[in-house]
Every structure is written in C-alpha cells, then in structure tokens.
Coordinates of C-alpha atoms in Angstrom, one line a residue:
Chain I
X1367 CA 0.0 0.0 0.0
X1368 CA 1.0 3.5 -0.5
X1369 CA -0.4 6.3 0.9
X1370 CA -1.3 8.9 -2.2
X1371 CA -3.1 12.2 -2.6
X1372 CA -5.2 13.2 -5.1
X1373 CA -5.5 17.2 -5.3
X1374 CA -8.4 18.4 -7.0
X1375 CA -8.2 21.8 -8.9
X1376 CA -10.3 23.8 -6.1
X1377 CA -7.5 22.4 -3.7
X1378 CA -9.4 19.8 -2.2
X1379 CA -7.5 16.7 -1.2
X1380 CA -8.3 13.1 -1.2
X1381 CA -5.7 11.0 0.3
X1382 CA -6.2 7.5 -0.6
X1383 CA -4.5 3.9 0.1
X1384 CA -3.4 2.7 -3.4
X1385 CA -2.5 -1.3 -3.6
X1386 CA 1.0 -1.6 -5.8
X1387 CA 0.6 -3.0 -8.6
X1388 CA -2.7 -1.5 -9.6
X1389 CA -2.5 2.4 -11.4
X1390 CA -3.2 5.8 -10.0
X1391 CA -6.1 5.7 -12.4
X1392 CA -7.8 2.7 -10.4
X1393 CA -6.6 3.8 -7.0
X1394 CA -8.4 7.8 -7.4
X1395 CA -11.5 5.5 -8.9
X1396 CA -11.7 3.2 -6.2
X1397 CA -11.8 6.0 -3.9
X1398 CA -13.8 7.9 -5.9
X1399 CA -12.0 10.9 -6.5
X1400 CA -13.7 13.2 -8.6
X1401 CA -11.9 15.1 -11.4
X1402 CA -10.4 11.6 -12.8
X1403 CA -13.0 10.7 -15.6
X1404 CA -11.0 7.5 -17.0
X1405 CA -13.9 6.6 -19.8
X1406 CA -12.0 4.1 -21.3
X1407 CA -11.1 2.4 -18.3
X1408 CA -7.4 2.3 -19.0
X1409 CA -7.0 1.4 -22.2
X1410 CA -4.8 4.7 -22.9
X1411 CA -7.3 5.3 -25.1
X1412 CA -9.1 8.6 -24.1
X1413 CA -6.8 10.6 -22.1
X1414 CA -9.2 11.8 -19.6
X1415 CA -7.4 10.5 -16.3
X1416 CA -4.8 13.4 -16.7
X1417 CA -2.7 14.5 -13.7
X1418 CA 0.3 16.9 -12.7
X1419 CA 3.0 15.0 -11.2
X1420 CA 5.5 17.1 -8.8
X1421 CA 9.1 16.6 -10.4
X1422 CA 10.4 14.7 -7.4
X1423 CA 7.6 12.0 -7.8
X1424 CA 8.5 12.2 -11.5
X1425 CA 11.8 10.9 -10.8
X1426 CA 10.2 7.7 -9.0
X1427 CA 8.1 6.4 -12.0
X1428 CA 9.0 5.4 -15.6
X1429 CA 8.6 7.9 -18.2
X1430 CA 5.9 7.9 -20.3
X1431 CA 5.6 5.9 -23.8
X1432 CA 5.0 7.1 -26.8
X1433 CA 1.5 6.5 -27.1
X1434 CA 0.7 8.3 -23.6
X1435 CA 3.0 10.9 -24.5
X1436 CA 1.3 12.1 -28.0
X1437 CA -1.9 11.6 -26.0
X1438 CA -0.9 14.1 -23.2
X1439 CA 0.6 16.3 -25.7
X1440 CA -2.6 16.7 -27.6
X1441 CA -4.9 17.0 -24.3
X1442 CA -6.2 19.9 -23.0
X1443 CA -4.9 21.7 -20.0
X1444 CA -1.8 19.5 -20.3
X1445 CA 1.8 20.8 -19.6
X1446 CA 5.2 19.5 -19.0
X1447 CA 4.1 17.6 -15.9
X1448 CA 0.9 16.4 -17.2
X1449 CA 0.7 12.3 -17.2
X1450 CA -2.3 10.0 -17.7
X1451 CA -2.8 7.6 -14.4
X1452 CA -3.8 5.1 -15.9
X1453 CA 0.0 4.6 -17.0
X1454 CA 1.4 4.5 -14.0
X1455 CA 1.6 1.7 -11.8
X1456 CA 1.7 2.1 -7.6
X1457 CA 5.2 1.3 -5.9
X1458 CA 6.4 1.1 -2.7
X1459 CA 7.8 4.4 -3.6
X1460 CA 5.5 6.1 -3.7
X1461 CA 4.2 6.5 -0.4
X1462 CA 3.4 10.2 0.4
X1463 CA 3.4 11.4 -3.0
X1464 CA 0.9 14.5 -4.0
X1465 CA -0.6 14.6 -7.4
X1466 CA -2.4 17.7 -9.0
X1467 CA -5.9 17.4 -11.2
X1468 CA -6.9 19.5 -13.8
X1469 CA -9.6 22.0 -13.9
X1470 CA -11.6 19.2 -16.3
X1471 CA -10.5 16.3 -18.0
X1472 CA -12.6 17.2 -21.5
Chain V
X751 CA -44.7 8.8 -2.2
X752 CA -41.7 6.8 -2.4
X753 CA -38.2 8.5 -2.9
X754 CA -36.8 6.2 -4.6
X755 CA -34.6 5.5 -8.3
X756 CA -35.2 1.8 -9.7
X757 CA -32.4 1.2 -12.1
X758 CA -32.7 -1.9 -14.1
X759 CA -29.3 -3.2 -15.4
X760 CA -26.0 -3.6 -13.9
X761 CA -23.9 -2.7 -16.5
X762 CA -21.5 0.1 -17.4
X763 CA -24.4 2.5 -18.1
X764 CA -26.2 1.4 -14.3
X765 CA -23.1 1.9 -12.9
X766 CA -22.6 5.6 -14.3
X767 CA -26.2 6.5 -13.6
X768 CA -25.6 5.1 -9.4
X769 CA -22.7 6.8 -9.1
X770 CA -24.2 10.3 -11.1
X771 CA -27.3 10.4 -8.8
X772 CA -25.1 10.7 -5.6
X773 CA -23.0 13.7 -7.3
X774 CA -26.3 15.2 -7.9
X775 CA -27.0 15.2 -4.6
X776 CA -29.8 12.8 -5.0
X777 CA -30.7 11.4 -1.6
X778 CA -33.1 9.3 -2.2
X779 CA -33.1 5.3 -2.4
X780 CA -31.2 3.8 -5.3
X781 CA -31.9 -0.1 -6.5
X782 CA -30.1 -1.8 -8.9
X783 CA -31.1 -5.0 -10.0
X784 CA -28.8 -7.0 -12.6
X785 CA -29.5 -10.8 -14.0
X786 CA -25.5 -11.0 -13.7
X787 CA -24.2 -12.7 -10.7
X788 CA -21.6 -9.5 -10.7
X789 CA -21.7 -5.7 -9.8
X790 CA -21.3 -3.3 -12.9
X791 CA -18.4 -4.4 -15.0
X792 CA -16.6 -3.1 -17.7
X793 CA -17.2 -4.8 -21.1
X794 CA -14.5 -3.5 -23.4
X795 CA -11.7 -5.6 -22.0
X796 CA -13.4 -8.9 -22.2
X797 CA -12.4 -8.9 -25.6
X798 CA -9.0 -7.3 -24.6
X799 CA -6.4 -7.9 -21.7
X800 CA -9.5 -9.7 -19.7
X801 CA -9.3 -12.5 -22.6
X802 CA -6.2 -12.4 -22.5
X803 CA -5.5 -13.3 -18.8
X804 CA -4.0 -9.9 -17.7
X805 CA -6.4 -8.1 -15.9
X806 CA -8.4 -10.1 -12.8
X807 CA -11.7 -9.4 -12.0
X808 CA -11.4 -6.7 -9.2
X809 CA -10.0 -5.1 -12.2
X810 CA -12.3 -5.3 -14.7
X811 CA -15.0 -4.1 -12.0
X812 CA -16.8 -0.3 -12.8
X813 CA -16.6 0.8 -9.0
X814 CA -15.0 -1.5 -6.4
X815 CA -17.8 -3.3 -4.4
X816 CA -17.3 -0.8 -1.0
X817 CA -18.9 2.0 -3.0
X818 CA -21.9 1.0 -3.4
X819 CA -21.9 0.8 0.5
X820 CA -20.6 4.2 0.6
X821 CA -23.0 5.1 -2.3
X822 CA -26.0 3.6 -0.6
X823 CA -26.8 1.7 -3.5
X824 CA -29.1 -1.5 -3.1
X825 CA -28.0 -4.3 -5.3
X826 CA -30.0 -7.4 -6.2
X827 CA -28.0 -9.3 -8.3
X828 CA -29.0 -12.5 -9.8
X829 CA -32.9 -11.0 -10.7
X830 CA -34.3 -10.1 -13.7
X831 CA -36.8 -7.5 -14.2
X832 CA -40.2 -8.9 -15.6
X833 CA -42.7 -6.3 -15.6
X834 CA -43.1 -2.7 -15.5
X835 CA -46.4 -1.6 -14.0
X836 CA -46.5 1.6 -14.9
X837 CA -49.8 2.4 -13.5
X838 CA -48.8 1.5 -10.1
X839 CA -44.7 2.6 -10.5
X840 CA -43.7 -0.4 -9.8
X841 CA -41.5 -3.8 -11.5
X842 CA -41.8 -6.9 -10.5
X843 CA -38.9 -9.3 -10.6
X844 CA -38.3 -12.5 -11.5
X845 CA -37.5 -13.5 -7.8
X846 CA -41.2 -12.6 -6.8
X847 CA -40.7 -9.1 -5.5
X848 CA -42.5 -6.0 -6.6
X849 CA -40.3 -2.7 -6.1
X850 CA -41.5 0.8 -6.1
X851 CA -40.1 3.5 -7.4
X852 CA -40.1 7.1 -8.3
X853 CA -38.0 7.2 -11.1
X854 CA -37.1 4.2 -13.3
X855 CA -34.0 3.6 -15.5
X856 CA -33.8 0.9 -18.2
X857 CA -29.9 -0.1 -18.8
X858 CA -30.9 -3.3 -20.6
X859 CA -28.3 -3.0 -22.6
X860 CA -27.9 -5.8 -25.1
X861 CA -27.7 -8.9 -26.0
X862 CA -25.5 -11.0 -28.6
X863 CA -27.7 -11.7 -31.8
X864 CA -27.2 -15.6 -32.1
X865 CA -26.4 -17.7 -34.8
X866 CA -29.4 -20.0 -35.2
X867 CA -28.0 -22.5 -37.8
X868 CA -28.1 -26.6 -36.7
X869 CA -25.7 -27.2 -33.9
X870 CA -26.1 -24.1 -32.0
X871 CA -26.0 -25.8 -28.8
X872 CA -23.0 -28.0 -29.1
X873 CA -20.9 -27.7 -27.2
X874 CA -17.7 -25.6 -28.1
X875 CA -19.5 -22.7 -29.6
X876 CA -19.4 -19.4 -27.9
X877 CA -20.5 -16.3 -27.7
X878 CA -18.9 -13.2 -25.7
X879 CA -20.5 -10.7 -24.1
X880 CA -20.0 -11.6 -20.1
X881 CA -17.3 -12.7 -17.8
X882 CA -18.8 -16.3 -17.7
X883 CA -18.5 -16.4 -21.6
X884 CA -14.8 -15.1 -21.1
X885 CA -14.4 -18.4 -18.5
X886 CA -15.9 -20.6 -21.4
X887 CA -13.4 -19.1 -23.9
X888 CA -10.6 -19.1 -21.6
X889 CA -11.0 -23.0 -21.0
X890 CA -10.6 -23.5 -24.3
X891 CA -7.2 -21.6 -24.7
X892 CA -4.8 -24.9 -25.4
X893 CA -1.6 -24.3 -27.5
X894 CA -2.2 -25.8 -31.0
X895 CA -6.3 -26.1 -30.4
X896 CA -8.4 -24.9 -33.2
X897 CA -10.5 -22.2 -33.0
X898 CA -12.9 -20.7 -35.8
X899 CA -14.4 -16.7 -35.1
X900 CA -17.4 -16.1 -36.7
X901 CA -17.3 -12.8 -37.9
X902 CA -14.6 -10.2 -38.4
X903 CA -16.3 -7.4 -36.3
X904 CA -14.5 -5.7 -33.9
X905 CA -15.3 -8.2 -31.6
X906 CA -14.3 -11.2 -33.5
X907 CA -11.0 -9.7 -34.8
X908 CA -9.9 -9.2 -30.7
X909 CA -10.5 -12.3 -29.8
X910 CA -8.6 -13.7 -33.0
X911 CA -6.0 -11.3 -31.9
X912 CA -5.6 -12.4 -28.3
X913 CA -6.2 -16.6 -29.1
X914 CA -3.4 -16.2 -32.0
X915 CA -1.0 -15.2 -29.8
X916 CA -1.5 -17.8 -27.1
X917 CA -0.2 -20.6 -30.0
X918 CA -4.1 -21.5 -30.9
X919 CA -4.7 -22.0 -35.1
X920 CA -7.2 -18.8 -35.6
X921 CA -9.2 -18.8 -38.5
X922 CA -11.9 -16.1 -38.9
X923 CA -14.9 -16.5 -41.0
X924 CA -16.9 -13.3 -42.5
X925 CA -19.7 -13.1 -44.1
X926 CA -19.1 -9.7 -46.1
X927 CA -16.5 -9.6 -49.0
X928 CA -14.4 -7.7 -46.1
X929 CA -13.6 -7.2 -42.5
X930 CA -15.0 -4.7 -40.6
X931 CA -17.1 -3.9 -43.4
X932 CA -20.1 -2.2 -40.9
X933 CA -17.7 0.3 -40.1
X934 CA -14.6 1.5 -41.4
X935 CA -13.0 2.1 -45.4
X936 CA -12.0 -0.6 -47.2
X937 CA -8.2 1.2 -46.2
X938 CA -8.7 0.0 -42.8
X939 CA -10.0 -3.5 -44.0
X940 CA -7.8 -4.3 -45.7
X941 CA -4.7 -2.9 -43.5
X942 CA -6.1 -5.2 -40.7
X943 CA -6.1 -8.4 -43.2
X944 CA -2.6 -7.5 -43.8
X945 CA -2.1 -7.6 -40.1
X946 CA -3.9 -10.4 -39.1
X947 CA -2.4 -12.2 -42.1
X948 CA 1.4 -11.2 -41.0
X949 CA 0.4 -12.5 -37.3
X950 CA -1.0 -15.3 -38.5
X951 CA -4.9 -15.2 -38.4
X952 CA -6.3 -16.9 -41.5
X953 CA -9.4 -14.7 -42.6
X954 CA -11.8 -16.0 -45.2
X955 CA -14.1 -13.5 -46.8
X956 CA -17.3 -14.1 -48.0
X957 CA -17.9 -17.5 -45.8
X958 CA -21.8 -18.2 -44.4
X959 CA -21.2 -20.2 -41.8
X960 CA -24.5 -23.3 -42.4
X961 CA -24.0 -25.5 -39.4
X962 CA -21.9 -26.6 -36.4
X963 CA -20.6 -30.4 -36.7
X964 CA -20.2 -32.5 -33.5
X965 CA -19.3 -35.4 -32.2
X966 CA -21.0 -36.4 -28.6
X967 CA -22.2 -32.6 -28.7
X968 CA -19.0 -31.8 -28.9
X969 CA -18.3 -28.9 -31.9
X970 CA -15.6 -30.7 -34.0
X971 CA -16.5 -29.0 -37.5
X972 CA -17.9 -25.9 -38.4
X973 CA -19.7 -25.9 -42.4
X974 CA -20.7 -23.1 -44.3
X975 CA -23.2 -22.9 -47.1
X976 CA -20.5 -23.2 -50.3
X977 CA -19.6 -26.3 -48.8
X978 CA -16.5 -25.4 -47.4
X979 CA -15.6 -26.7 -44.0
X980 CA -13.0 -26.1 -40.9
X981 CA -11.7 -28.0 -38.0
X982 CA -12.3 -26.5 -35.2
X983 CA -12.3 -27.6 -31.1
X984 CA -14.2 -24.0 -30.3
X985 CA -16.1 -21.5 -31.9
X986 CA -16.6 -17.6 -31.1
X987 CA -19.3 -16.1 -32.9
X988 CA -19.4 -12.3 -33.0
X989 CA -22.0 -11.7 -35.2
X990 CA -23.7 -8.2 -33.8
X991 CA -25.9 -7.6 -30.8
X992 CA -29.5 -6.7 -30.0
X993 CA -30.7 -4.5 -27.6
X994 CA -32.6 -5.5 -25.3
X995 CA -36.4 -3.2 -25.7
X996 CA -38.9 -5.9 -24.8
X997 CA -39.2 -5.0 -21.2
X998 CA -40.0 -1.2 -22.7
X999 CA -42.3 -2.4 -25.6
X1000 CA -44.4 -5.1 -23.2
X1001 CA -45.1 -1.7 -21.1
X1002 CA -46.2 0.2 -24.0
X1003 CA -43.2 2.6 -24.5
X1004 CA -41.6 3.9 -27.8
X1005 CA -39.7 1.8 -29.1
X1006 CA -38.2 1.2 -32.5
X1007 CA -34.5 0.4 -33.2
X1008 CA -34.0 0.6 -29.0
X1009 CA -36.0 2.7 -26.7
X1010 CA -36.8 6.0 -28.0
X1011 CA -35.6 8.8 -25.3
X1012 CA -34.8 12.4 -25.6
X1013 CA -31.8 14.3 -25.3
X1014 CA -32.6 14.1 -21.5
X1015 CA -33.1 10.2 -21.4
X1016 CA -36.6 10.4 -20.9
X1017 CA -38.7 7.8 -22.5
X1018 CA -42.4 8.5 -23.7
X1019 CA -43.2 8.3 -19.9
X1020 CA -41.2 11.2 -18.6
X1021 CA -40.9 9.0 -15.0
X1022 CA -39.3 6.2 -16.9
X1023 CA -35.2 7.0 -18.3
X1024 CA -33.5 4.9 -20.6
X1025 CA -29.7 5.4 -20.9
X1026 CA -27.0 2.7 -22.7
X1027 CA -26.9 0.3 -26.0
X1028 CA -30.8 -0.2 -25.4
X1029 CA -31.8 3.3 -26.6
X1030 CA -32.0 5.0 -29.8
X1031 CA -31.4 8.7 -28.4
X1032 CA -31.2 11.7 -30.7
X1033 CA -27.7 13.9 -31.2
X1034 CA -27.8 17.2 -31.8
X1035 CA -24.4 17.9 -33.2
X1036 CA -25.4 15.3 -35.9
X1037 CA -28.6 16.2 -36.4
X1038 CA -30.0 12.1 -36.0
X1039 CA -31.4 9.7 -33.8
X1040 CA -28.7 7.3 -33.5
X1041 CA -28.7 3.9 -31.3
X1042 CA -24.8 3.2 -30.3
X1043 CA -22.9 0.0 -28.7
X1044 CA -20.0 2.3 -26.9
X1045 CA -18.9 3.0 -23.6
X1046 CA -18.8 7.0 -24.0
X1047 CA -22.8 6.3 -24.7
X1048 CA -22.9 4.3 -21.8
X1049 CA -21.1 6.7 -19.4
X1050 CA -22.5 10.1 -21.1
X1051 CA -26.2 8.8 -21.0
X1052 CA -25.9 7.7 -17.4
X1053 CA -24.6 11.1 -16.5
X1054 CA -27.3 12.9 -18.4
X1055 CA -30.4 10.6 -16.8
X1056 CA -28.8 11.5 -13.2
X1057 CA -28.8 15.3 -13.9
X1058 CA -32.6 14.9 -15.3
X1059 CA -34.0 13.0 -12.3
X1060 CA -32.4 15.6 -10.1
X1061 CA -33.8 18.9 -11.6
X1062 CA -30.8 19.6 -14.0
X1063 CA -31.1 19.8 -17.9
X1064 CA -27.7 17.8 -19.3
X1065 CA -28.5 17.8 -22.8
X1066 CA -26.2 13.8 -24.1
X1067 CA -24.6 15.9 -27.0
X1068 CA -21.2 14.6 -28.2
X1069 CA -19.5 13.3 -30.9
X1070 CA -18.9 9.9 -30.9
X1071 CA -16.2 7.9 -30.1
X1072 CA -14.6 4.2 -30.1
X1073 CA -11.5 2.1 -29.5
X1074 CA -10.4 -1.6 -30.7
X1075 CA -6.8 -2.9 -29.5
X1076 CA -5.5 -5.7 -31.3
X1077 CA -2.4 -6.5 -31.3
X1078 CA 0.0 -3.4 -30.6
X1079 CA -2.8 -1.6 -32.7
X1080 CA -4.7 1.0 -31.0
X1081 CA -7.7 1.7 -33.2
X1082 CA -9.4 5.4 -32.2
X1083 CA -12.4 6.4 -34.2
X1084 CA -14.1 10.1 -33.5
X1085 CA -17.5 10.4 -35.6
X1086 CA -19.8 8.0 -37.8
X1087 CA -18.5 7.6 -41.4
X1088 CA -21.6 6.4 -42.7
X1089 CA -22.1 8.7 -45.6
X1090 CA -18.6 9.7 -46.7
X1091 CA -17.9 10.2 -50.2
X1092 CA -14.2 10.8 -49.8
X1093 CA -11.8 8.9 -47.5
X1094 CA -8.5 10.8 -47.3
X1095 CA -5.6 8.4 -46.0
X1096 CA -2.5 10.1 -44.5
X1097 CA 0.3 8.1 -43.6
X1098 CA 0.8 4.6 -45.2
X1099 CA -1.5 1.8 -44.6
X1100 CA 0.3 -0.7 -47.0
X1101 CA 3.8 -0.9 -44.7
X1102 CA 3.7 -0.5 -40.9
X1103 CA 1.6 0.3 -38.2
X1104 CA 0.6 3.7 -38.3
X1105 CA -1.6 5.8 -40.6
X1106 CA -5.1 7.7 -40.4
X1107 CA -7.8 8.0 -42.6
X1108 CA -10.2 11.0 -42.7
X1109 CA -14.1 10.9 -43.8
X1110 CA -15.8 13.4 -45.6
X1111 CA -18.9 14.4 -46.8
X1112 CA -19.4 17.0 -49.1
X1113 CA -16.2 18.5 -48.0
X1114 CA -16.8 18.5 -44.2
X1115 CA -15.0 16.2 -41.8
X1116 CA -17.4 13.7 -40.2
X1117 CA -15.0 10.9 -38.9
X1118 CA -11.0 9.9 -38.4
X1119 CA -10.3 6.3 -38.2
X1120 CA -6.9 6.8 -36.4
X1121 CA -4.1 3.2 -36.1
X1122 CA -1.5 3.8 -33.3
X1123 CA -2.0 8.0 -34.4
X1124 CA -3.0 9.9 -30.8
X1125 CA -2.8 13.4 -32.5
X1126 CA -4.9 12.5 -35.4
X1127 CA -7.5 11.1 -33.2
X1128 CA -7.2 13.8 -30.4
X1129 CA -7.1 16.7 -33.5
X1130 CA -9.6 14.7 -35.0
X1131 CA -12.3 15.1 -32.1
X1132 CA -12.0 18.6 -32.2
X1133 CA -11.8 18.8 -36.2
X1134 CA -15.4 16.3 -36.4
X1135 CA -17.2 18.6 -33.8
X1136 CA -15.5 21.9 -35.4
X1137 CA -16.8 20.4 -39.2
X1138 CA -13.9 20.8 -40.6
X1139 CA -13.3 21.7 -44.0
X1140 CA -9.7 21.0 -45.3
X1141 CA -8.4 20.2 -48.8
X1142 CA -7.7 16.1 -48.8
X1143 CA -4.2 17.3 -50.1
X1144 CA -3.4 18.9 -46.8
X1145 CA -4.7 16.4 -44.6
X1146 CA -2.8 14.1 -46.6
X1147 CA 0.7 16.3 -46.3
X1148 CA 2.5 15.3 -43.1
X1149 CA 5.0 17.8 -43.1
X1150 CA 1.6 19.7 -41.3
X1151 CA 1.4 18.7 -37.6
X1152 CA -2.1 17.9 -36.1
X1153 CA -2.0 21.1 -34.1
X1154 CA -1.4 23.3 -37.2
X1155 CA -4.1 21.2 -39.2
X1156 CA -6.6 21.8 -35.9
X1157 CA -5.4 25.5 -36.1
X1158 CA -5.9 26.0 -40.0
X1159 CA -9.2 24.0 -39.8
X1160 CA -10.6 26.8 -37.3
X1161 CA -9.6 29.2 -39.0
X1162 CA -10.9 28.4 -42.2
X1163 CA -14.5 27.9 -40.4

C-alpha cells in the first residue's frame, strides 16, 4: 500500500491507500476521487485521467511511452508535468506522494 | 410517495447512472437489479487484456464493491426485471418481489444476436458478451487447439488477436467480401487483413457459416453454405448484438431500433429514463437519432439521466467515439463515417503500423479512423465537432502537424 493524494483543482484533497501494482487511475476510482473521468477504463485510449506530477515523484516512475505521450501532448490543460494515471503503476515508492488534477479532463 | 430510483441493469451504463445520482446530490433510495451474478463491470476488455488473462476481475469491476456501501446503493443481483407496472410505479422481478419507485431507468443494454443454424447448442461454440462467456473461452485456450471466429467485427478480430498469440490456429470466418465492413473504409480492412495475415490469423471473406458439426455434442467442424468446411475444437461467434427493448415495448413505451428517449433520457413516460446500447437517443451535433454500442454512450447517457432526475437539464450531445486494440494496434475512431464520399488516407497503410484515414462528406469532416495516431485522433475530435473543411491534399501532407491542421481547420470555419 502506498499512501497517495489526489488534489483536485479547487484544492481539495483526497488522500487514498493505493494497492502496488494496480495504477493511480484505479486507486483515485476506487476511492472515488472526482476530477479523474478515465472513460476508457485504462486502455490509454481517451486521455481523460490526466494528472500533474511534482518533479520529485516524476523521478520515482518510468517515463511515459510514446503512445501516452502524444496523447498528453494533444490534451487539454496539459503541460510539462501532465501524465495520464492510468500509466502508472503504484510502488512502494511512492508513499506520500501529492498529485495535482486538472480544472476538467474534457 | 416513495423517494426512490429503480435502475434496471448492472452494466456500465447502471453503474454511471448510481454513481451520477449521488454527485447530484440525490438522496433518495437507489436499486439496482442485474440478472449477472456480478456488480457493474466493464465490457471493453473482455475482448481485450481480460481475454487475454491480464487483468483479474477486481479489475475489470466499474466501482469497487465498497462504493456501493458508501453510495447507498441497493444491489439485487441474480434477478431479472419482468414487468413494469406503470400504472402503479412499480416492476416486478423475476425473484417474486415487486419494487417501487419514483424514477425508473432501463440499462438493458444488449444482447448477442445468435447464430441459429443446426448445432447451436453444441458444445464448443461461444459467444462473448460476459465474464462467464470469457471463462468458457478461456478453458478452451490450449496451444495448437483450433478455433474458428465467426465474424470479423471488432469483436471477433480481438478475440482472434488475443487466441493467436496464445499458439491456438485462428481462423476467422466473414460473411461480407471484407472485415469490418459495418464500419470503417475498405483502407482500414484491408490494412487489418494484412495484419492479421502477418500474425497469423487466416481470414476468409465471404464465408456463411450453415452448421456446427459435432461429435457427442462436442463442436468438431464448423460448415458453411458453399460447402466449405473447418476443423475447429471451439467457436466464437461475433456476429452483432441486439438491444434489449422488450421490457420497454411489453409496457407500452416507444420503441423502434431501442427505446426511444430524448436528449434528457426520458422515455415516452417522462418518469421512466433509458440510458445505454438499449436506446435509440437523438444527437444534436449530428442532427439524427442514432442507437450506439460504446462506452462514452454508456457513461454520457448515465450522467445525463442523473442530472434529469435531479432537476438539471444535461442535454447527451457529443460526438462519438470508439477504440479496438488488437495486437500493438490501438484503433481510435471520432464520428460516424456512414455517408462519406471521400476517405483521405495520411500516412501509409500498405507498410507499418501507423496511418489515419479521414471521412468526408461533401467537404466536411465527419470521422478519423486513427491506427496507433494519438494526435490524429485527439485533432480529429476537435476537427469532427468543429466540421472541418480542409483540402484532402493537406490532410494528406504530413509535413503539417495535427496542431497546425486543428489550427488551419478553425480558422478556415
């Protein structure tokens, strides 16, 4: 388990228990954080799961493939930080981390 | 009077519309009743990574069970809805109750059209469309096994995808003179016969499939009318599906092509919603009543019926959109091509993996079939709802970036 926090765009924060192994993605839907929309249910296929990740939590995770990165690059309100959650799966590492949401995800 | 919603179906759409009606605010009772044996699922990757053994159930779950608990959500699983009596607002199920409610939703979603030809019933022939038909499939997954899809549909081409790669002999059977041929360009055929080809799939064209041969009702052979025949240990027939109305027509709704609703879900009884594959729901940005089998329908129509039953007007208005992984090939469609009189391809379907194809009509972008192309798909949504009018030759050119073609597009309109 790692302890993660979802921050929604009006500053509101969900700190949730995400299993390693599953993604962000699943661990803000399991918890139902609102402002991850996820319609294709992981299939990097929709890019509404988008998130800011802080640089130093960046440094924890793979980067991005190709696919996810033309996705984000083509999304709205993305920017250098922006990565889909679906992507990325929960470590150990993780612990603590603090992830941003977007003002919407369409 | 009772407070409370009545959503029939357990699906992706009843799922959407649970979890809605709590963001509303609703505080009434919710009900869910489902004739699975599981909570809302998602269906896309039973065809997908479910099939293919990578993603467990808990997975492929909409919500994790604990939130209908937080949610207050009833569940009765296991039942099936047999009546609506609209008079008294209340169904009656199949396991003797009769339920009250308020408001009613109908997520009946749909159900695989069947193959009735002789031999139906043997044993080895499968259809997919829940996690127990998944099991079915799954037992069948031996190296070196032979297994015949019927049809090349999106449905039939995944699980070809996923079986050929676990060492099973795929051969798919379609009835059309191509794959795919309900929705895409001959382009995009024809690039995923290459495909399937190069991975090994057979694919034969033109095949009607006339009967299933067994031995000790086991499938062994599977015949089709030009008396052609193939081997075969198990069959997966993806052949289309139906949605499921008859609960709506026995109570004397509109129906025609799926339950006719509104651009706020309502049915021709304003306290009865439909949302999902079961209805045939108008779009404004298209200007038709269209009946879909996708998840954004699902999701989007579940959203909209929430915000009608609590007070708020959320007209369903978007352009639609699909996926189909096979292989490493991500397949994004934005729009409906039906209609197109010019298909512009950009990029090169003929060698590699990559390439999009644009749809027009008269001139105006109505669709983007997009292979392993994120920026033609993403441009592509905005260029479909924007109507886009480009020359094919600079779609075509791509020494243009998506961006610039979004740009040029908007500011040509």
């Amino acid at each position: 388990m790692a302890k993660i926090t979802f921050v929604e765009f009006n500053g509101t924060e969900h700190e949730v228990e995400a299993e390693e192994g599953t993604t962000l993605m699943e661990a803000a839907i399991n918890n139902m954080v609102p402002g991850i929309d996820a319609d294709c249910g992981g299939a990097c296929a929709c890019a509404t799961c988008m998130i800011y990740v802080p640089a130093e939590m960046a440094a924890k995770i793979p980067e991005a493939e190709d696919m996810e990165t033309t996705m984000i690059d083509f999304a709205e309100n993305a920017d250098a930080t922006s990565r889909l959650s679906c992507q990325i799966t929960v470590t150990p590492e993780l612990d603590g981390a603090k992830v941003k949401l977007p003002e919407s995800q369409h | 009077m009772t407070n409370q919603v009545v959503i029939v179906g357990a699906g992706h759409a009843a799922g959407q519309a649970a979890a809605s009606l709590r963001q509303e605010g609703y505080d009434g009772k919710i009900v869910m009743i489902g004739d699975e044996p599981y909570l809302p699922y998602q269906r896309p990757p039973l065809s997908k990574k479910f099939l293919a053994g990578e993603l467990s159930i808990e997975r492929v779950y909409f919500k994790p069970p604990a939130f209908y608990e937080k949610a207050d959500v009833e569940q009765k699983l296991n039942t099936t809805v047999t009546e609506i009596e609209r008079a008294q607002r209340t169904v009656h199920t199949s396991t003797g109750e009769s339920i009250p409610y308020s408001k009613l939703i109908l997520a009946t979603g749909s159900r695989v059209r069947e193959l009735n030809v002789p031999g139906f019933d043997l044993d080895g022939v499968n259809y997919l469309r829940t996690i127990d038909d998944v099991s079915k499939i799954q037992s069948k997954f031996k190296e070196g096994n032979k297994l015949v899809v019927v049809g090349g549909g999106y449905i039939g081409l995944e699980v070809a995808a996923v079986a050929v790669k676990r060492g099973i002999d795929v051969t798919v059977l379609e009835m059309a003179p191509m794959v795919m041929a309900r929705v895409v360009d001959p382009i995009v055929s024809s690039f995923y016969e290459r495909i399937h080809a190069e991975e090994g799939v057979k694919i034969v064209k033109g095949a009607a499939v006339s009967s299933f041969e067994g031995q000790d009702g086991k499938l062994t052979r599977v015949n089709c009318s030009d008396n052609t025949n193939f081997d075969a240990d198990f069959v997966v027939v993806g052949v289309g599906i139906l949605p499921n109305v008859e609960l709506a027509q026995a109570a004397g709704l509109d129906v025609e092509n799926g339950i006719i609703v509104n651009e706020f879900c309502q049915t021709s009884d304003p306290d009865i919603l439909a949302i999902g594959d079961c209805t045939n729901h108008p779009n404004p940005l298209l200007g038709e009543r269209l009946r879909l089998e996708s998840v954004q329908n699902a999701l989007e129509q579940g959203k909209t019926a929430a915000a009608t039953i609590c007070g708020r007007e959320l007209v369903y208005a978007q352009i639609p959109w699909f996926w189909s992984d096979q292989y490493d090939l991500k397949l994004q469609i934005v729009g409906l091509s039906a209609g197109y009189d010019e298909a512009v391809v950009r990029g090169n379907p003929d060698d590699g993996r990559s390439f999009a194809v644009f749809y027009l009509k008269e001139g105006k972008m109505i669709a983007v079939d997009a292979v392993n192309r994120p920026p033609e798909f993403m441009m592509g949504k905005l260029m479909v709802a924007g109507g886009a009018k480009l020359p094919a030759e600079t779609l075509r050119d791509e020494s243009i970036n998506m961006k610039e073609m979004a740009q040029m597009a908007k500011d040509a309109s």
